mmCIF file of C-alpha atoms in Angstrom:
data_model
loop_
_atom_site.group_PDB
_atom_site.id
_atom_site.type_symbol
_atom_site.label_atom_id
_atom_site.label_comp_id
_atom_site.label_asym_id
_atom_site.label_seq_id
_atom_site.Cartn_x
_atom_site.Cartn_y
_atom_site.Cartn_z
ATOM 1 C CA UNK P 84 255.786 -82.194 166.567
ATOM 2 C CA UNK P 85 256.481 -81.285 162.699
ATOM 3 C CA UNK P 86 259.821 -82.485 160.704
ATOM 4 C CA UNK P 87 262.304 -80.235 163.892
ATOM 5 C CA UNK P 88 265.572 -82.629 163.942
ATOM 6 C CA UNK P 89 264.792 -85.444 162.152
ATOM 7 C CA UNK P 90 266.872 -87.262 159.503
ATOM 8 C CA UNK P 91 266.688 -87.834 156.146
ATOM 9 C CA UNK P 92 268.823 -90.593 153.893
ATOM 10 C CA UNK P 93 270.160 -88.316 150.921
ATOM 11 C CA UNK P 94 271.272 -90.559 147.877
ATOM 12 C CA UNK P 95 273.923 -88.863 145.505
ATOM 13 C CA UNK P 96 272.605 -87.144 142.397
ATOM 14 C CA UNK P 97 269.328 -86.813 141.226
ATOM 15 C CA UNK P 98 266.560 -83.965 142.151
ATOM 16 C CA UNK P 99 264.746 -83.577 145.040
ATOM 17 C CA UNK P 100 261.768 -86.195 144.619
ATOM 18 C CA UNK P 101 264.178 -88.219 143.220
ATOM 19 C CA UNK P 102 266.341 -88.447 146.155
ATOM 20 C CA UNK P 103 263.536 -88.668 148.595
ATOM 21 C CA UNK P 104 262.052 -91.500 146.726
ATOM 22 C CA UNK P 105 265.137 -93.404 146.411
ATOM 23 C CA UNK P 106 265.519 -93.158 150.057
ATOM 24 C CA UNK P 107 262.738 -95.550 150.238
ATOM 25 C CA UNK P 108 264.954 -98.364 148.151
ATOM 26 C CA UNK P 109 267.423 -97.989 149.924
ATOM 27 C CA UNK P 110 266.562 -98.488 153.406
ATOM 28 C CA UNK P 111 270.021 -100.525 154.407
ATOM 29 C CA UNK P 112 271.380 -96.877 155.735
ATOM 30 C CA UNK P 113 274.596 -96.866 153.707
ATOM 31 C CA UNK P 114 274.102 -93.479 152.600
ATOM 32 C CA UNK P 115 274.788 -89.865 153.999
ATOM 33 C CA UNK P 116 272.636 -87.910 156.542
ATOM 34 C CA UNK P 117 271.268 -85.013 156.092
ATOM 35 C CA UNK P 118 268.610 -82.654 158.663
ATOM 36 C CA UNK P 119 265.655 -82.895 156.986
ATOM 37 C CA UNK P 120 265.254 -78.872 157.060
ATOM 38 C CA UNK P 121 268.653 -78.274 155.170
ATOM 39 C CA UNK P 122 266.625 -80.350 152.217
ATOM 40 C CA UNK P 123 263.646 -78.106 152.650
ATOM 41 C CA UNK P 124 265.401 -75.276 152.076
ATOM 42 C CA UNK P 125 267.506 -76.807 149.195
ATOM 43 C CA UNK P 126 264.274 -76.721 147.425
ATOM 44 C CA UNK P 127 263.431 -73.151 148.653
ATOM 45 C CA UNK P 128 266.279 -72.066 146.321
ATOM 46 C CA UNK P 129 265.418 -74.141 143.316
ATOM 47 C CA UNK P 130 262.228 -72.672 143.565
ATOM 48 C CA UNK P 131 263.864 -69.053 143.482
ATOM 49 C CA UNK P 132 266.556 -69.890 140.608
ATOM 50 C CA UNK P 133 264.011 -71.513 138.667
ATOM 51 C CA UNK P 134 261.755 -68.086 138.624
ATOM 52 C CA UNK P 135 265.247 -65.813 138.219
ATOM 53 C CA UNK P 136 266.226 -68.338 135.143
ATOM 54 C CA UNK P 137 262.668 -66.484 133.780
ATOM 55 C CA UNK P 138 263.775 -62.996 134.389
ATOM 56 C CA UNK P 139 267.433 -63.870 133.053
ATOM 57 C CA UNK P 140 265.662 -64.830 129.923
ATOM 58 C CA UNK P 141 263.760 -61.649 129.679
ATOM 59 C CA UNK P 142 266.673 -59.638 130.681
ATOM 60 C CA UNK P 143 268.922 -61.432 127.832
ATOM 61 C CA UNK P 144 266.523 -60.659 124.924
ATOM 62 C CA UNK P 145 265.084 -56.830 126.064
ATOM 63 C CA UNK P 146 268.348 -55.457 124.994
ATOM 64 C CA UNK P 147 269.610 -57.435 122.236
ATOM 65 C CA UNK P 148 266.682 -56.082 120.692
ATOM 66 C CA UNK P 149 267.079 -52.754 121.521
ATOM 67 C CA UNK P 150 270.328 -52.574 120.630
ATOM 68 C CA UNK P 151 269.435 -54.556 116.664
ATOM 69 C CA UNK P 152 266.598 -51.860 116.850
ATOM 70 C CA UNK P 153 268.376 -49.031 114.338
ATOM 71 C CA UNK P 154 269.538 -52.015 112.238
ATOM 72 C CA UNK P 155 266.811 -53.748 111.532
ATOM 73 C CA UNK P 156 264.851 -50.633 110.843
ATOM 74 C CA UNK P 157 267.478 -49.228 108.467
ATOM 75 C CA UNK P 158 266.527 -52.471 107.112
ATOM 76 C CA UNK P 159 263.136 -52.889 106.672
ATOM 77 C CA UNK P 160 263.084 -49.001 104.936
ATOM 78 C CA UNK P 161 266.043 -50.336 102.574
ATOM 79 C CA UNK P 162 263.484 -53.237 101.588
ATOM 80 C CA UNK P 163 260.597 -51.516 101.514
ATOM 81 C CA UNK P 164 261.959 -48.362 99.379
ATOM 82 C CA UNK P 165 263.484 -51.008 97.238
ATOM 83 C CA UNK P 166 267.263 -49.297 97.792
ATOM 84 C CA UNK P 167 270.472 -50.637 96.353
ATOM 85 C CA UNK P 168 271.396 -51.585 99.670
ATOM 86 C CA UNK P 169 268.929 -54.505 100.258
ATOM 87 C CA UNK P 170 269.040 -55.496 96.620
ATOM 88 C CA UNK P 171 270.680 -58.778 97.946
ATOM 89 C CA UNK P 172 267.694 -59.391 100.839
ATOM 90 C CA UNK P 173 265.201 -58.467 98.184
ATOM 91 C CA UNK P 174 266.445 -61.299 96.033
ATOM 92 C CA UNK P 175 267.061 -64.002 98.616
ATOM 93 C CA UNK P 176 263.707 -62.908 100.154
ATOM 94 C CA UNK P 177 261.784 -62.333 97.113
ATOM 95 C CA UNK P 178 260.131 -59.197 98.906
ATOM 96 C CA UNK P 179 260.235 -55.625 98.212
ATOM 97 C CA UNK P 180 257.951 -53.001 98.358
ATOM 98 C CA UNK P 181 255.810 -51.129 100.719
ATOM 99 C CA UNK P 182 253.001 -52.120 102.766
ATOM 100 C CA UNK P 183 250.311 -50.466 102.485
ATOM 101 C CA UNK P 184 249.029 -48.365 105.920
ATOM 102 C CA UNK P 185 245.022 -50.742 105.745
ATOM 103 C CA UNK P 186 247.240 -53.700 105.699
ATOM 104 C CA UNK P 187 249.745 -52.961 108.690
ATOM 105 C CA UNK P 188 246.435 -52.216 110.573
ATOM 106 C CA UNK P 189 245.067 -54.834 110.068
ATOM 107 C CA UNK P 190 247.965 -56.710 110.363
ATOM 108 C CA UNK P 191 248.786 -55.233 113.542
ATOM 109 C CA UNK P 192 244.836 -55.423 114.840
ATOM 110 C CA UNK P 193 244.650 -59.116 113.783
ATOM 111 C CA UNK P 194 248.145 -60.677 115.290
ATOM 112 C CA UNK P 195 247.235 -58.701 118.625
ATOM 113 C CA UNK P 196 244.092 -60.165 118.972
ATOM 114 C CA UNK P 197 244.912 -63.515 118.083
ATOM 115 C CA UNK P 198 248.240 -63.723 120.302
ATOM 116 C CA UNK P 199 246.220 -62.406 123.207
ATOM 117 C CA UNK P 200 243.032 -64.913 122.709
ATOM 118 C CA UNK P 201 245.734 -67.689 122.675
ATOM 119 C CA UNK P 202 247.821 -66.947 125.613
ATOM 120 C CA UNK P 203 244.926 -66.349 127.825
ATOM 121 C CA UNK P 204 243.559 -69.444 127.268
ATOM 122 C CA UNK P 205 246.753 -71.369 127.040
ATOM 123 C CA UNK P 206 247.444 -69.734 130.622
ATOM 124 C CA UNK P 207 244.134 -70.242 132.465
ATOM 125 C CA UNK P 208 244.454 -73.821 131.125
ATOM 126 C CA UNK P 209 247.550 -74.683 132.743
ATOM 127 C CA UNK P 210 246.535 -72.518 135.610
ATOM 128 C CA UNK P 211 243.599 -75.120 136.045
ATOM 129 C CA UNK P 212 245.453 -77.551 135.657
ATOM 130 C CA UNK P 213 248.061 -76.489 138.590
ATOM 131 C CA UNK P 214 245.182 -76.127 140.778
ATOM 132 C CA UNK P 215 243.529 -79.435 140.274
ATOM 133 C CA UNK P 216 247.896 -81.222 140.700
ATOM 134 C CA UNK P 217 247.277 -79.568 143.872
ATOM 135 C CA UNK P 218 244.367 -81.113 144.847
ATOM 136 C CA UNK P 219 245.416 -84.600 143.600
ATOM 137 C CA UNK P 220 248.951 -84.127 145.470
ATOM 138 C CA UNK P 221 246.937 -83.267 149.162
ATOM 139 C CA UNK P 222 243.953 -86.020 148.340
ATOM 140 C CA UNK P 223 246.653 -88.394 147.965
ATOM 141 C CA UNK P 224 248.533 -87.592 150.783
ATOM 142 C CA UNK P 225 245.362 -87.606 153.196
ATOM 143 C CA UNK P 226 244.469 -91.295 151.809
ATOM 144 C CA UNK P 227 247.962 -92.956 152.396
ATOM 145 C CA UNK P 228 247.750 -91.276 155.912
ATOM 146 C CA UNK P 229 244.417 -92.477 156.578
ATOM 147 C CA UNK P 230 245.528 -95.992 155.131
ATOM 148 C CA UNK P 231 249.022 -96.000 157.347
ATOM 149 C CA UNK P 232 246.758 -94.825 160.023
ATOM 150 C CA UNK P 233 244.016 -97.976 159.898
ATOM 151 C CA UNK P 234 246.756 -100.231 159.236
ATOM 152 C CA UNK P 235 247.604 -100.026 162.767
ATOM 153 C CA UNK P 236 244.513 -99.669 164.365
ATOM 154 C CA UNK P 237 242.685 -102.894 162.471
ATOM 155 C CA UNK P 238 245.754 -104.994 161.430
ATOM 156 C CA UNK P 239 248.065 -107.446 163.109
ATOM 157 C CA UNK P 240 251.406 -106.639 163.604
ATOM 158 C CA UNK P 241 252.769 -108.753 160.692
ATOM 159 C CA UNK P 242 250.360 -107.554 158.032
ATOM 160 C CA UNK P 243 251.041 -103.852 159.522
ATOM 161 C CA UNK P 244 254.323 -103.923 158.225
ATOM 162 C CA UNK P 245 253.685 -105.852 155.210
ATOM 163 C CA UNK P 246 251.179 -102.783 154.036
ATOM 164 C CA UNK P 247 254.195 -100.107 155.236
ATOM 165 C CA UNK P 248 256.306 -102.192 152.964
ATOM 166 C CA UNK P 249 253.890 -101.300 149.524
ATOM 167 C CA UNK P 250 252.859 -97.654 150.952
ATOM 168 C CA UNK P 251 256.912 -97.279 150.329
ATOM 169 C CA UNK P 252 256.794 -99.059 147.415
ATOM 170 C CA UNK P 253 254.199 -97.292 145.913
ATOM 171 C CA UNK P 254 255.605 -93.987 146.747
ATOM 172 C CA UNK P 255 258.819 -94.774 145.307
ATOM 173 C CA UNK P 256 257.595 -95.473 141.947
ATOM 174 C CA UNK P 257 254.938 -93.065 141.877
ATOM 175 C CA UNK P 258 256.682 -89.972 143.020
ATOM 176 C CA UNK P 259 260.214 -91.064 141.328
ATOM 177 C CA UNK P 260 260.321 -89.602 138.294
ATOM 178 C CA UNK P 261 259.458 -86.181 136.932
ATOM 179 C CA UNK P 262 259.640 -86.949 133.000
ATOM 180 C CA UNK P 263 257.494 -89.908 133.130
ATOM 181 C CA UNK P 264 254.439 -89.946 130.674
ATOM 182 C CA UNK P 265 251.236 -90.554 132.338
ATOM 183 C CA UNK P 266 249.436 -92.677 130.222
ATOM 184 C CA UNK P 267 252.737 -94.750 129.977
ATOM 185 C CA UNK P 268 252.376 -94.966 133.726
ATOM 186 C CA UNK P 269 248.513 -96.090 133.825
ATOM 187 C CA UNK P 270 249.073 -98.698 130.870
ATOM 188 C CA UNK P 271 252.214 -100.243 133.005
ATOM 189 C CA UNK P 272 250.231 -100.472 136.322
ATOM 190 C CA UNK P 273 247.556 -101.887 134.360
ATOM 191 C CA UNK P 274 249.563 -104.788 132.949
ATOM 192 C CA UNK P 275 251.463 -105.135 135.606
ATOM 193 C CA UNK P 276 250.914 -107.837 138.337
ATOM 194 C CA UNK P 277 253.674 -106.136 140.895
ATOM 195 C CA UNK P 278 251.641 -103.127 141.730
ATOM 196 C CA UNK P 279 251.731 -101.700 145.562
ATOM 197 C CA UNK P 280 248.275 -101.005 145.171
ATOM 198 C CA UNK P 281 247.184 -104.727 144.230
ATOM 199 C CA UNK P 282 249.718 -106.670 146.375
ATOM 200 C CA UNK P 283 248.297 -104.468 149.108
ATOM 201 C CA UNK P 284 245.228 -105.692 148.191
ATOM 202 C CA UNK P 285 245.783 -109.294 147.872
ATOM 203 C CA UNK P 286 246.992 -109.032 151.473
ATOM 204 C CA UNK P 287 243.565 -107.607 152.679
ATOM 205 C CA UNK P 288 241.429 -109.806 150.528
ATOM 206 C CA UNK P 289 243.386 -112.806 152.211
ATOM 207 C CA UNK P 290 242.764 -110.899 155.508
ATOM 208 C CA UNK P 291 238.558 -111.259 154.465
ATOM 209 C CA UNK P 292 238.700 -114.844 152.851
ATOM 210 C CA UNK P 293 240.194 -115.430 156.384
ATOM 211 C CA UNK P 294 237.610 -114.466 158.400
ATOM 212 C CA UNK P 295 238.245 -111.063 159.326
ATOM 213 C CA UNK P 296 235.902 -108.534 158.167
ATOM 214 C CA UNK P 297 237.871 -105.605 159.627
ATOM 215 C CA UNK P 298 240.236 -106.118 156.962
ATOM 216 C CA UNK P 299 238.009 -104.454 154.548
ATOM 217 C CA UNK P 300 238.358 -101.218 156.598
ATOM 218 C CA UNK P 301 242.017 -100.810 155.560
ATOM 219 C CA UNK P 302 241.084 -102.364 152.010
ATOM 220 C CA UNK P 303 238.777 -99.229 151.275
ATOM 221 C CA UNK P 304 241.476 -97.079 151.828
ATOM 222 C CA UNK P 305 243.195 -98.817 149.439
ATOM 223 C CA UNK P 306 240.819 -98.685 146.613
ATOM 224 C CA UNK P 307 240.542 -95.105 147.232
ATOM 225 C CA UNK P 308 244.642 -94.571 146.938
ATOM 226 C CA UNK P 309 243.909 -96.067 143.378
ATOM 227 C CA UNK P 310 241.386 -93.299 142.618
ATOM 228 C CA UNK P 311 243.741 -90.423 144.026
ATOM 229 C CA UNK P 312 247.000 -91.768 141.939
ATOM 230 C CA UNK P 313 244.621 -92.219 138.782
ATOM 231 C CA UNK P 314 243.064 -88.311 139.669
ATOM 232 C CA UNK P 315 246.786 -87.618 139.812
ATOM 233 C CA UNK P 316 248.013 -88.985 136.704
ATOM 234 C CA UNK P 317 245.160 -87.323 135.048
ATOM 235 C CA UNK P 318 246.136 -83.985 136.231
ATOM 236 C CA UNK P 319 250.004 -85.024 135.056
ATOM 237 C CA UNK P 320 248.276 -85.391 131.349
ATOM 238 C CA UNK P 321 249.237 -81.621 129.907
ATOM 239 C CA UNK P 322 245.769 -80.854 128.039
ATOM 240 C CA UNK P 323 247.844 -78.035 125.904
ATOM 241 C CA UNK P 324 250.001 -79.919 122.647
ATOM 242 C CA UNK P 325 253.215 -79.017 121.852
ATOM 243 C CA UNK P 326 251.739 -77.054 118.253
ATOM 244 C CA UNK P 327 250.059 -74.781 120.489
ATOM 245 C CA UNK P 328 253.012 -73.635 122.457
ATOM 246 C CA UNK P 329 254.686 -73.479 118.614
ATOM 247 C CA UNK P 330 251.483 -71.688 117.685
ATOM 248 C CA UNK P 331 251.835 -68.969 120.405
ATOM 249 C CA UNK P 332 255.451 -67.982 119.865
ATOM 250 C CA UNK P 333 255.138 -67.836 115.993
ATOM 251 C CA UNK P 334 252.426 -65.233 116.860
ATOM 252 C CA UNK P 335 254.774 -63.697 119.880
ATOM 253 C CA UNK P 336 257.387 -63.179 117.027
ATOM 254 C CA UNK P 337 254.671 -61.481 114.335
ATOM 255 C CA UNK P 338 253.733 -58.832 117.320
ATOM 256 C CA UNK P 339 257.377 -57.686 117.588
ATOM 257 C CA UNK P 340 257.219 -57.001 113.773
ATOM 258 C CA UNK P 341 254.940 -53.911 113.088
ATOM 259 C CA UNK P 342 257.642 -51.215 114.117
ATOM 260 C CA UNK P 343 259.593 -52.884 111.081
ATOM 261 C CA UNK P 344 256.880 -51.932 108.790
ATOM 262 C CA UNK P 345 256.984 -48.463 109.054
ATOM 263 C CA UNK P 346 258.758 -47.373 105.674
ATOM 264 C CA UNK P 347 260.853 -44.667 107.330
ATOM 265 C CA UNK P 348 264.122 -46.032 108.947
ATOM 266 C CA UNK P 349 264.643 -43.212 111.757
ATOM 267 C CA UNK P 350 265.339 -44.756 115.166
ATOM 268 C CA UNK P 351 265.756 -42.947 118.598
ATOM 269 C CA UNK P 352 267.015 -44.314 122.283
ATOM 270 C CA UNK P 353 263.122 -43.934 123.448
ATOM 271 C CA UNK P 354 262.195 -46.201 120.303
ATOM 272 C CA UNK P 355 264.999 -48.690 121.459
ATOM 273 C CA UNK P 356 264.226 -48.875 124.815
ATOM 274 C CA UNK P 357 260.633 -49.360 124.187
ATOM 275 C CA UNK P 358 261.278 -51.744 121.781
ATOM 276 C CA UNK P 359 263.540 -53.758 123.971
ATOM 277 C CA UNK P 360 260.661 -53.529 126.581
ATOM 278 C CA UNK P 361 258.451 -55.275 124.562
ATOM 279 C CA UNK P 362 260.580 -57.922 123.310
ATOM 280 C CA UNK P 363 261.793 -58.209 126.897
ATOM 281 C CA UNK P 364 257.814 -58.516 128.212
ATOM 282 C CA UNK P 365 256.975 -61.002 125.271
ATOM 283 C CA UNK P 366 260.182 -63.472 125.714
ATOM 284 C CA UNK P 367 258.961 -63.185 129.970
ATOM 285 C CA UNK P 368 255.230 -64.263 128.912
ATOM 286 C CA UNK P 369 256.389 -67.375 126.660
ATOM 287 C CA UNK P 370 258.662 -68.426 129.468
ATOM 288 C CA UNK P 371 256.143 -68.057 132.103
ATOM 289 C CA UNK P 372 253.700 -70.010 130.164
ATOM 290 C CA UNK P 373 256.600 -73.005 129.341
ATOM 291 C CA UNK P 374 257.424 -72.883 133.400
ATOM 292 C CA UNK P 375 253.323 -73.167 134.410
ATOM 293 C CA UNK P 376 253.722 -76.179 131.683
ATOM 294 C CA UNK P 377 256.645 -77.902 133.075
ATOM 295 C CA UNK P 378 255.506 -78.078 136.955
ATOM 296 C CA UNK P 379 257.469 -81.088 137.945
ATOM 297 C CA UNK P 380 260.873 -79.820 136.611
ATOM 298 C CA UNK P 381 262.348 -76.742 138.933
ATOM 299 C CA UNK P 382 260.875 -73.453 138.513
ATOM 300 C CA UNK P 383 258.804 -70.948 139.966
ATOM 301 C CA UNK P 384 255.895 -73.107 139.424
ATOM 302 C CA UNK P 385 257.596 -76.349 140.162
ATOM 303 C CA UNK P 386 255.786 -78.235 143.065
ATOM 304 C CA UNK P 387 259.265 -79.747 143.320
ATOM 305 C CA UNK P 388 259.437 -78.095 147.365
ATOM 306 C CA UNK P 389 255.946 -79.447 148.035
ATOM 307 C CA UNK P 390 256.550 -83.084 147.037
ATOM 308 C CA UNK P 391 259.367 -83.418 149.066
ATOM 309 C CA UNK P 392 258.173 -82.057 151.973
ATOM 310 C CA UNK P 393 255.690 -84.207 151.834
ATOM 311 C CA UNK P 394 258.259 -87.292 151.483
ATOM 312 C CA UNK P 395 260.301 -86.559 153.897
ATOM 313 C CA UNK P 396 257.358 -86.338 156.544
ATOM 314 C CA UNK P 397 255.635 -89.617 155.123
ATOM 315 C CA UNK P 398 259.348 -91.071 155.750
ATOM 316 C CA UNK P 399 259.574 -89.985 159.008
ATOM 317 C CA UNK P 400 256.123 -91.538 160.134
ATOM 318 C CA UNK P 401 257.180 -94.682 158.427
ATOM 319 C CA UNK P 402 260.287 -94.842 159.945
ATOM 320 C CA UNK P 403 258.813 -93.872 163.057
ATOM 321 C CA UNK P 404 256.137 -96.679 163.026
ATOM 322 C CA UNK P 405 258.589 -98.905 161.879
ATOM 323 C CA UNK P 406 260.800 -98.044 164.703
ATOM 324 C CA UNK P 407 258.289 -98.448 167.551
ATOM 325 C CA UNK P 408 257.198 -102.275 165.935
ATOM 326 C CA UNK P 409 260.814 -103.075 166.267
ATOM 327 C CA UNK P 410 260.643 -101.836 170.136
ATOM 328 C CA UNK P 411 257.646 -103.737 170.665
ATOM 329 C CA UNK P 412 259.255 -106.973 169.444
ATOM 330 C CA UNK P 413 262.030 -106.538 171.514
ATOM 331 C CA UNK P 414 260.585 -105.709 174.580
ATOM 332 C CA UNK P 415 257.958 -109.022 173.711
ATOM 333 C CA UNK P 416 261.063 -111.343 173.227
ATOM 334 C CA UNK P 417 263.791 -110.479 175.577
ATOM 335 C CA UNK P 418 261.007 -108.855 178.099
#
């Protein structure tokens, strides 16, 4: 009947997945209680002052640079009509002169076209790469349902909560961190002899060499939870490198330049404004595209609220099961 009243352990510090996933480590219940949909709608608002930390940006640069507008065109005139005034820049910058109109076109022509190429890929990369975290996020919450779900229909009691026991280890060290590195990830699970997913195994492969074939219901499940967290940490693996984001504000910052090449030095409030517009839209565009980068940090792209929605219900089945064994081995000794 959905997530209603139910309880949460809340850890001090750390962000949302963080706290959720320490919840599972520390099961001894020393820690304070929260409703469940008071967290849910903690990460409602990260989600909205991560997207207004974007506009703030945007708002912060639009009018510093319309208001350094008339100065820096006074400027670039000074410079390029080789005054008195900007003999010192001319010096230090070893530049002076005009630029000739076939050259600001082109200049102009070329940095648009190449700023625009860039971005659109950079965007529809991460983009696609949003979409497929998605995917990996639900696959792998459908297979540790379906595995918590055969668990109790094909396993003993005592093996039932031994595989509850690794589904909450293996979310706690999956889901912990939101700065972890991938491939760092995948190379420590791979020499590690600790994993969830293989002591889960062992215990079905015991179940087998045992004599019980139905064990290697549940153990599908678990090979396929190795599949979904490897699809996931793929996804994690940003396909864009850091040059490229470099790459794309170097050419951000070459767009803003063509009013400055003008050789008169006149400057109106229209011309401000407009210019502060367009510094205002570029400086919203590079932040976007760092945001749709950075998904597990908060943000409006962040899947921050997702993940811990998803937590807290995988909790509260756990707990749930967990509860009901307990009942069961009361009733069975004292009944």
């Amino acid at each position: 009947g959905g997530l209603g009243p139910t309880r949460l352990w809340r850890p001090l510090g750390g962000n949302g997945r963080a706290r959720a996933a320490a919840a599972w480590r520390q099961a001894a219940g020393k820690d304070e209680l929260v409703d469940a949909e008071a967290e849910r709608q903690r990460w409602f608002q990260r989600d909205g002052l991560g997207a207004s930390g974007i506009w703030a940006a945007a708002l912060v640069a639009g009018p510093l640079a319309g208001l350094a507008y008339p100065t820096l065109r006074s400027l670039s005139a000074a410079v390029q009509q080789d005054d008195q005034s900007a003999t010192s820049v001319c010096w230090v910058l070893g530049v002076c002169g005009g630029v000739p109109p076939a050259l600001q076109d082109f200049f102009k022509s070329t940095v648009g076209l190449l700023f625009s190429f860039l971005l659109g890929y950079t965007f529809y990369i991460l983009v696609a790469r949003q979409v497929a975290l998605y995917n990996s996020l639900f696959e792998e919450t459908a297979v540790l349902t379906q595995l918590i779900e055969e668990s109790q229909m094909f396993l003993p009691r005592e093996d039932v909560l031994k595989i509850l026991t690794g589904v909450r280890q293996y979310i706690a060290l999956a889901w912990a961190d939101e700065d972890y590195d991938p491939a760092t990830v995948s190379a420590k699970v791979l020499r590690s002899n600790m994993d969830a997913v293989e002591q889960m195994s062992r215990i079905l492969v015991d179940g087998i060499r045992a004599g019980n074939p139905i064990y290697g219901e549940v153990l599908t499940s678990v090979r396929a939870l190795r599949m979904a967290r490897a699809r996931r940490l793929a996804a994690m693996q940003s396909p864009i490198p850091g040059v490229q984001y470099g790459l794309l504000s170097m050419l951000a910052l070459f767009a803003a330049l063509p009013p400055f090449l003008e050789p008169s030095g006149g400057s109106s409030t229209l011309s401000q404004v407009l210019y502060g517009l367009l510094v205002a839209v570029l400086v919203l565009v590079l932040a976007v595209v760092l945001d749709v980068a950075n998904p597990r940090r908060p943000g409006a792209y962040s899947m921050d609220r997702e993940m811990s929605i998803i937590l807290i219900a995988l909790q509260d089945t756990l707990n749930g099961i967990e509860a009901d064994e307990d009942e069961r081995r009361s009733t069975f000794e004292f009944g």
